[in-house]
Short mmCIF file of C-alpha atoms and ligand atoms in Angstrom, two decimals:
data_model
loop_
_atom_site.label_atom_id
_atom_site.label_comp_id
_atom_site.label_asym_id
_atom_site.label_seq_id
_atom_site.Cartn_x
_atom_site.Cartn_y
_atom_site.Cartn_z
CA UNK A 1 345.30 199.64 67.42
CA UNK A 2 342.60 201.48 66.17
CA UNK A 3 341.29 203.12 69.00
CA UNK A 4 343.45 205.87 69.01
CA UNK A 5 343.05 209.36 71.14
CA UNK A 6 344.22 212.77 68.94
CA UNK A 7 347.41 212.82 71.03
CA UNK A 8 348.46 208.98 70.38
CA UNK A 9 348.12 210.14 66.78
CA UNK A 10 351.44 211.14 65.10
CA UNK A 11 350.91 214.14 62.59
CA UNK A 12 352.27 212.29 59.21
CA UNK A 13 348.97 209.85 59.79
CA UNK A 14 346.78 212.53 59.79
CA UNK A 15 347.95 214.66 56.85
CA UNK A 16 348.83 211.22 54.59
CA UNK A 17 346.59 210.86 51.94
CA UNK A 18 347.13 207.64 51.48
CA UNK A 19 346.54 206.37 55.16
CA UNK A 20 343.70 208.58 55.01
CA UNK A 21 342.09 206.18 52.05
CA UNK A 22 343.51 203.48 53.46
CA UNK A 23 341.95 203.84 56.63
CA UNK A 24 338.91 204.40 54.95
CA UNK A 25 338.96 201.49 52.97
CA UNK A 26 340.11 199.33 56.13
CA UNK A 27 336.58 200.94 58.03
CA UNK A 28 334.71 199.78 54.79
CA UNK A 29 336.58 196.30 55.33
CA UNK A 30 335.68 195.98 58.78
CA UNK A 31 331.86 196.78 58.63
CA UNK A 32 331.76 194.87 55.14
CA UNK A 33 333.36 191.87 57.20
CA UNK A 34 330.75 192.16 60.10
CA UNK A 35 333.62 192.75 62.35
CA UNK A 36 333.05 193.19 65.91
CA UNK A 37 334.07 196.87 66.03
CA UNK A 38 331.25 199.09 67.91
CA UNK A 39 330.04 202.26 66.28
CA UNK A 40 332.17 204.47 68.58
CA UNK A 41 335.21 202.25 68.15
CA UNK A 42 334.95 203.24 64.25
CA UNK A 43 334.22 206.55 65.15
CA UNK A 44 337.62 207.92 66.77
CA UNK A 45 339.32 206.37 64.61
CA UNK A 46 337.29 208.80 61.61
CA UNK A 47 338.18 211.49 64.00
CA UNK A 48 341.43 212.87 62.76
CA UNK A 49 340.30 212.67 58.91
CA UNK A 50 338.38 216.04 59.54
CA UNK A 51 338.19 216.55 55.70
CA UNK A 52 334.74 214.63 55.03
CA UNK A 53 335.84 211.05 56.50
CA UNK A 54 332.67 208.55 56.61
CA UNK A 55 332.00 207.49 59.76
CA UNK A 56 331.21 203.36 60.45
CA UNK A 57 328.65 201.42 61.91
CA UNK A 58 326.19 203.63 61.85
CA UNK A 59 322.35 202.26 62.07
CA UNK A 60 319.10 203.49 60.48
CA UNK A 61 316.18 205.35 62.78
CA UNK A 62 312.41 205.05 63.15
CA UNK A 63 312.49 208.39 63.50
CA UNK A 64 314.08 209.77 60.71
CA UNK A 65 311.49 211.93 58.31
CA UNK A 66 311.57 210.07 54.50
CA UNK A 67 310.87 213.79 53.12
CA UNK A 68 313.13 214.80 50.73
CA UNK A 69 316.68 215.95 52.07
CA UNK A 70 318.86 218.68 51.40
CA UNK A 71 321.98 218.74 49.84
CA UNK A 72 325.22 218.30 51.51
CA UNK A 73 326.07 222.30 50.08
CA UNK A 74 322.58 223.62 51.28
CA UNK A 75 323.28 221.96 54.74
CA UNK A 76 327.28 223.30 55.21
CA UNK A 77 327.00 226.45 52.99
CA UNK A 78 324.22 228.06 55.04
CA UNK A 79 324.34 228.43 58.87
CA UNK A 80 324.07 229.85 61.59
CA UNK A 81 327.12 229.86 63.67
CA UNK A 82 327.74 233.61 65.47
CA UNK A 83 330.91 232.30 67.23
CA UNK A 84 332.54 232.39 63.32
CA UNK A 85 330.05 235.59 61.74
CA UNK A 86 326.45 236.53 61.91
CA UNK A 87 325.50 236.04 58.00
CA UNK A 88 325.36 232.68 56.35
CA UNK A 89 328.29 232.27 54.64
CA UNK A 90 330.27 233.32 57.73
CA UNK A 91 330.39 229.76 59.42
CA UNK A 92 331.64 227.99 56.01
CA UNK A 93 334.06 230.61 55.14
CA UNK A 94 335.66 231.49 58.87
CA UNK A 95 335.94 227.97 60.76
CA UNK A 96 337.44 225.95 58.28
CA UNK A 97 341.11 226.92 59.97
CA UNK A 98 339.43 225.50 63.68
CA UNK A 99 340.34 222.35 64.72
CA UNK A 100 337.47 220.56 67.24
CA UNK A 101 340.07 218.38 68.71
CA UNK A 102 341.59 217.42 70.83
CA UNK A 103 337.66 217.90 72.90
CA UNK A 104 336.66 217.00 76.48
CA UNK A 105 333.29 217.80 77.83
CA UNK A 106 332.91 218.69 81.02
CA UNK A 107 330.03 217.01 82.80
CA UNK A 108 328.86 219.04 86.23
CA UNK A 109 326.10 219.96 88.60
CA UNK A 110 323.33 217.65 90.10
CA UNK A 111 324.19 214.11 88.97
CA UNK A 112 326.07 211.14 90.61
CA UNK A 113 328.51 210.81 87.84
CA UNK A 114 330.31 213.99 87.17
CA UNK A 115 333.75 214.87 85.62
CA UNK A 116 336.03 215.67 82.06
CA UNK A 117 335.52 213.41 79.36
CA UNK A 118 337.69 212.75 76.20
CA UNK A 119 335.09 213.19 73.60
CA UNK A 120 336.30 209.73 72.47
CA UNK A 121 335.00 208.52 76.01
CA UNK A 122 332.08 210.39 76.08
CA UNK A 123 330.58 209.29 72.47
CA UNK A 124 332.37 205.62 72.32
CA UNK A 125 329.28 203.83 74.81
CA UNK A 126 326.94 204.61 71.76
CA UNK A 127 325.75 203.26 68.68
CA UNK A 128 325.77 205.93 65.91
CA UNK A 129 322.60 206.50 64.99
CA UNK A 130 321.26 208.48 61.66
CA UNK A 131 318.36 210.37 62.25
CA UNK A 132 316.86 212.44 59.28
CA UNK A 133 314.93 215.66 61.18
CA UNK A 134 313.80 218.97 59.60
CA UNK A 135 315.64 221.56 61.30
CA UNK A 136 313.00 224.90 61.64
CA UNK A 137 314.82 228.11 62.13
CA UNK A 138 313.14 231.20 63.92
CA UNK A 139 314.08 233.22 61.20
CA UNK A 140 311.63 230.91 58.95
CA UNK A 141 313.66 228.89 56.90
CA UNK A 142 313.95 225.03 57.65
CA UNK A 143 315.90 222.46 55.71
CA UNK A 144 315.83 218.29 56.08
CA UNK A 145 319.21 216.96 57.65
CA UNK A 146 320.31 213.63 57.87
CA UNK A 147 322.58 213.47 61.19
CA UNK A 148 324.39 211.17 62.77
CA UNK A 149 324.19 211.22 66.28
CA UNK A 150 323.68 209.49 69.81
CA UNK A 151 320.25 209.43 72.25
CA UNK A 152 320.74 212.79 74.16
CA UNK A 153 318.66 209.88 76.66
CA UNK A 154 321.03 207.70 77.05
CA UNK A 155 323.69 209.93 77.35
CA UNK A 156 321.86 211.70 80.29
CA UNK A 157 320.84 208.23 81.75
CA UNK A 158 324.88 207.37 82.08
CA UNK A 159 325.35 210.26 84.35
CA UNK A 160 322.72 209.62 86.96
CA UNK A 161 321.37 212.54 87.58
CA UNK A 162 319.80 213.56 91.12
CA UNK A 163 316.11 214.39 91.49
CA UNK A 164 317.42 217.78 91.99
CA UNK A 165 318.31 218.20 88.17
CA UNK A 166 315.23 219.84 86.52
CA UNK A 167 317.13 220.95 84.02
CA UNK A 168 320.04 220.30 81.66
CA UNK A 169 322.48 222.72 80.45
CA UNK A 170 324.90 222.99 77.50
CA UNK A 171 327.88 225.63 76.75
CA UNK A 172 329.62 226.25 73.51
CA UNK A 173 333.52 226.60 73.65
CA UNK A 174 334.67 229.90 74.78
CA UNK A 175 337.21 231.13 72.41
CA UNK A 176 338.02 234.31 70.96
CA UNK A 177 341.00 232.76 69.38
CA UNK A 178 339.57 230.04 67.80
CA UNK A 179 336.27 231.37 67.15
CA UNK A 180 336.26 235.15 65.87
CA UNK A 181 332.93 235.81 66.26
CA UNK A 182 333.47 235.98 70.37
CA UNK A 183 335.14 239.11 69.92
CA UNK A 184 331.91 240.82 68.93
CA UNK A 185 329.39 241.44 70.92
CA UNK A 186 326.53 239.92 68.70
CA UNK A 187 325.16 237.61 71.84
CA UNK A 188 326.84 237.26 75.21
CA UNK A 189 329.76 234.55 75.29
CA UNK A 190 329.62 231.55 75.53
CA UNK A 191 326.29 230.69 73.77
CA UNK A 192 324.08 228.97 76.31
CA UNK A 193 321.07 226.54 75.71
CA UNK A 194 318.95 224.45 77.84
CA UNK A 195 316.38 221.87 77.69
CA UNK A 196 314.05 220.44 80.65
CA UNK A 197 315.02 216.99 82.52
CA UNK A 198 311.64 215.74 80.86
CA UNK A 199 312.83 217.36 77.23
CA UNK A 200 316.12 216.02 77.28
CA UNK A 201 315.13 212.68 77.97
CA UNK A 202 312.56 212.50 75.28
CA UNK A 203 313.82 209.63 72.40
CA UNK A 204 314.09 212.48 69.72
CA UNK A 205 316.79 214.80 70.87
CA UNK A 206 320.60 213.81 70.30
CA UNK A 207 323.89 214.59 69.99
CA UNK A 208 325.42 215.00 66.89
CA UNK A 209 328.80 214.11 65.87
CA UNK A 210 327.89 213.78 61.73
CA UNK A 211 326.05 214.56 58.58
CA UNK A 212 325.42 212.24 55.69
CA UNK A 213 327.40 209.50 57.36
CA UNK A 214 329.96 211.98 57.78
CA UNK A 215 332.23 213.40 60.67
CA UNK A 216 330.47 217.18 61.60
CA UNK A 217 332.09 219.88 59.72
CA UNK A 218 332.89 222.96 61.81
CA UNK A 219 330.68 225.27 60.34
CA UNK A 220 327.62 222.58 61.70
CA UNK A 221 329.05 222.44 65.20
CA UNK A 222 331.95 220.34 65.27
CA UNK A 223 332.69 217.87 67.27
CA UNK A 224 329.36 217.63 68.95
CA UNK A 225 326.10 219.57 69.11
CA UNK A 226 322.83 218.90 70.10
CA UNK A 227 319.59 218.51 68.09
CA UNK A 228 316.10 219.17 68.93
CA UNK A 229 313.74 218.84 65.90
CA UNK A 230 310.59 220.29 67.20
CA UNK A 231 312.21 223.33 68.78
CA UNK A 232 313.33 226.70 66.31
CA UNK A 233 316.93 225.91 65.21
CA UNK A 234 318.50 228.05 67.95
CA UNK A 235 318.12 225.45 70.39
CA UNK A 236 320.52 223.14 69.01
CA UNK A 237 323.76 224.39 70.14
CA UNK A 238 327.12 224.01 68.76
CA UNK A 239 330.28 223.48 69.54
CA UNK A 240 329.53 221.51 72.97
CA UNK A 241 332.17 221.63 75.75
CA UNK A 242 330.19 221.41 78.85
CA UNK A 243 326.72 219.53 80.49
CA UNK A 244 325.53 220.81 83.42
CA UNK A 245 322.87 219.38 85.48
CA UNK A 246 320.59 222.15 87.14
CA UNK A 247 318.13 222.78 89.97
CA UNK A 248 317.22 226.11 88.24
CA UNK A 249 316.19 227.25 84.62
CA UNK A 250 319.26 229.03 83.14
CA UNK A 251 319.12 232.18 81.19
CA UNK A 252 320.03 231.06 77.46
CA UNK A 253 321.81 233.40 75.01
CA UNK A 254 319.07 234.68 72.77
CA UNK A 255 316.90 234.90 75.65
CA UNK A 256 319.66 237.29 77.10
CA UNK A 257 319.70 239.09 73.92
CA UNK A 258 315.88 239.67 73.22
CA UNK A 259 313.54 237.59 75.57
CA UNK A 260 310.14 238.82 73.98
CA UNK A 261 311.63 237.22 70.75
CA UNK A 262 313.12 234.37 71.73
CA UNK A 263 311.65 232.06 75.14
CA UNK A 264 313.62 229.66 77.02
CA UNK A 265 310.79 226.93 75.23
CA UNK A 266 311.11 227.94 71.80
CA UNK A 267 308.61 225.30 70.05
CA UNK A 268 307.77 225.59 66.40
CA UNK A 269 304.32 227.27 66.50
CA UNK A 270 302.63 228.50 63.38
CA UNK A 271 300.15 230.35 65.90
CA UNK A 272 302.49 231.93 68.33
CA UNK A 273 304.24 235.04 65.83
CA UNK A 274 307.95 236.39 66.50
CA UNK A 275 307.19 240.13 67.11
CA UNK A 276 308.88 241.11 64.33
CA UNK A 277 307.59 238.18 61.90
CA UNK A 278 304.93 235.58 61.19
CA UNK A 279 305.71 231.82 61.98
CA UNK A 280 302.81 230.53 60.16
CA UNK A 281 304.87 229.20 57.19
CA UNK A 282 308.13 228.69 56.32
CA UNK A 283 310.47 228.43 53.51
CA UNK A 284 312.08 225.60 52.61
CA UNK A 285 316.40 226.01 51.84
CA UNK A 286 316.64 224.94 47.73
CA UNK A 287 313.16 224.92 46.95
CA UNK A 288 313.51 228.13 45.44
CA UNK A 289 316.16 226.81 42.81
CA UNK A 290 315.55 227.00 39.48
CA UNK A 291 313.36 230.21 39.54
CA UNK A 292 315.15 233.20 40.59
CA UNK A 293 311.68 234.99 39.99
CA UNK A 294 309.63 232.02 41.87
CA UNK A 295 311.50 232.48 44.86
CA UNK A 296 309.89 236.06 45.31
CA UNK A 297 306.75 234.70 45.90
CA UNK A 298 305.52 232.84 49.17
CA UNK A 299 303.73 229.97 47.31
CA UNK A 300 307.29 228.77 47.14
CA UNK A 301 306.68 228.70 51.17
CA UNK A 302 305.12 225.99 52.83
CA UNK A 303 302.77 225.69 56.34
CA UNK A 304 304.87 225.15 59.46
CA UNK A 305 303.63 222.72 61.76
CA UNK A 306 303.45 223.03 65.32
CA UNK A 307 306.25 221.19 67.24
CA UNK A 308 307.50 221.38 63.88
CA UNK A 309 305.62 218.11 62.81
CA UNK A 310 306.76 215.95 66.10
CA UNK A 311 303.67 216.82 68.10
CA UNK A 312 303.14 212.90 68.23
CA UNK A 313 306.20 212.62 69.90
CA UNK A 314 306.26 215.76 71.89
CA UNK A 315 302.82 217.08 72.68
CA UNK A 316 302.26 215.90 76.19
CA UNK A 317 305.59 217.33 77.41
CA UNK A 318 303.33 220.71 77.36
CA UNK A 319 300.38 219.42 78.62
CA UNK A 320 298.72 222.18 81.02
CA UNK A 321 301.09 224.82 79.63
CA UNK A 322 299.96 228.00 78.20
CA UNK A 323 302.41 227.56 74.85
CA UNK A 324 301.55 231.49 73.88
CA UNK A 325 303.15 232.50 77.80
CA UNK A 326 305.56 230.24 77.78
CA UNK A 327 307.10 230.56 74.00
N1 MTE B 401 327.02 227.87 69.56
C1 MTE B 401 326.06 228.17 68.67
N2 MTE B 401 325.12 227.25 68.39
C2 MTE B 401 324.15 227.54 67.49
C3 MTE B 401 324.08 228.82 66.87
C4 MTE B 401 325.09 229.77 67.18
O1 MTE B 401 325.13 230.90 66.67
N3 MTE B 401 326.07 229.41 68.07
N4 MTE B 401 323.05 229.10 65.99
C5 MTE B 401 321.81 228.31 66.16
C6 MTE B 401 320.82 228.53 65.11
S1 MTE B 401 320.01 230.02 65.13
C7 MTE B 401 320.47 227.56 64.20
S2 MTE B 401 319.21 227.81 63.10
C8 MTE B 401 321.24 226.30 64.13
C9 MTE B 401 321.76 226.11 62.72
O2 MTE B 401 322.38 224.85 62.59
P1 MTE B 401 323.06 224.50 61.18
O3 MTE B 401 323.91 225.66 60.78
O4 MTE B 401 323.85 223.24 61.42
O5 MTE B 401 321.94 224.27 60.19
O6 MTE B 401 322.35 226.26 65.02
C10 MTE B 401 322.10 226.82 66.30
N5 MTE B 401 323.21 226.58 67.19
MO1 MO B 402 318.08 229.71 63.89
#
């Protein structure tokens, strides 16, 4: 009954208000009750409620940063998002007419499991995890986040891949419909990331399906995008539809577009500059408020850390590589 695919949902219980609360209140219910509902169980069933519905069953991290977070405006009120506009605003103000489902993601390449999943399918195996990261943009801004997501690990363990895949490969939806921004030609479509077999299997990275215990909005990547906290925000693509498992590095979009600014490795590093910019410190999204003045002044800024603070974590994934070649 309540594990329900988009197309086994009829239209009048989406757009009721009342089943919406009432569905909330019965996911409330169950977790209150200690039910026996799984995280992902809960979590299709928040699916269709795209306007800020809670998701359930969702557990605490050791990972998670206790620094102070940003708001929930701060987080969906300024993004990057080129498939819906290149400045800020863009994202929140052009996707909220895109609808992320129904999704599949199509898993492919060197692994013993391959094949389209319902995103239902693909997320359901998974306890919902929140994990609090800062998030450190290229451009020098960084903000705290508290997402909800699954171990990009796991996920990748599920699949099998061969000792062939060195490498792991994600692709945003390619849309010009659906997402405006495809019909300029700001980067070349669709926006491609990748991380190493060894990065992607580290405990920090995951796929996110929420914010603040809530389904993704669109303008953060709805339905599911990855997160890498100690790599510059760019990394952490959007909008997922496909995971391919590689013999070969790929060439990622902003590498395309400018590859003396932007590597394939992109780690925070206060020591390694962007051509155009320093990377030594960074400043922090809502800080500045209060002071219209203050925020004209970099002691508003603060230091940026290399690996963007999860060195501990991280470090010895580049032991032996020459960070300042291989940026
Ligand atoms: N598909 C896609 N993913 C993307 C981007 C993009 O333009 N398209 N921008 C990236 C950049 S530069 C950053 S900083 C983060 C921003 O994530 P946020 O808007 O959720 O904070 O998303 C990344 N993922
Ligand atoms: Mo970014």
């Amino acid at each position: 009954m309540l594990i329900k695919k988009p197309a086994d949902i009829r239209p009048s219980e989406i757009t009721s208000q009342d089943n919406y609360l009432s569905r909330r209140k019965f996911m409330r219910a169950a977790a209150l009750a200690g039910s026996s509902l799984v995280a992902g169980e809960v979590f299709s069933a928040a699916i269709p409620d795209k306007k800020r519905a809670k998701l359930s069953g969702v557990v605490s991290s050791e990972y998670s940063t206790d620094e102070a977070r940003n708001s929930y405006d701060d987080i969906t009120t300024y993004n990057n998002y080129y498939e819906f506009g290149v400045r800020k605003e863009d994202p929140y103000l052009n996707s909220q007419g895109f609808n992320p489902q129904p999704w599949s993601i199509e898993v492919s390449g060197e692994a013993e499991i391959t094949g389209r999943f319902a995103l239902e399918d693909f997320v359901n195996p998974y306890t919902l995890e929140e994990r609090i990261y800062r998030l450190r943009c290229v451009e020098a801004w960084s903000m705290v986040i508290p997402w909800v997501g699954i171990s990009l690990a796991d996920v990748i363990k599920r699949f099998k891949p061969l000792s062939s895949a060195k490498y792991v490969v994600f692709e945003t939806l390619l849309d010009k419909e659906r997402m405006p921004g495809q019909r300029s030609r700001s980067l070349r479509w669709p926006y491609v990331e990748g991380l190493t077999i060894a990065e992607a299997t580290n405990p920090l990275p995951i796929l996110a399906v929420g914010v603040y215990g809530e389904v993704l909005p669109n303008q953060n990547g709805a339905p599911l995008r990855l997160i890498v906290p100690w790599k510059y925000g760019f990394k952490s693509i959007k909008g997922i539809v496909r995971m391919h498992f590689s013999d070969s590095r790929p060439a990622t979009s902003w590498e395309i577009a400018a590859p003396h600014e932007y590597g394939f490795y992109a780690n925070v590093n206060p020591e390694v500059d962007h051509p155009r910019w320093s990377q030594a410190r960074e400043r922090r999204i809502g800080s500045e408020q209060g002071s219209g003045l203050q925020s004209l002044f970099s002691a508003t800024k603060q230091d940026t850390k290399i690996f963007n603070g999860y060195g501990e974590q991280v470090a010895h994934l580049y032991d032996g590589l020459d960070l300042r070649k291989n940026f």
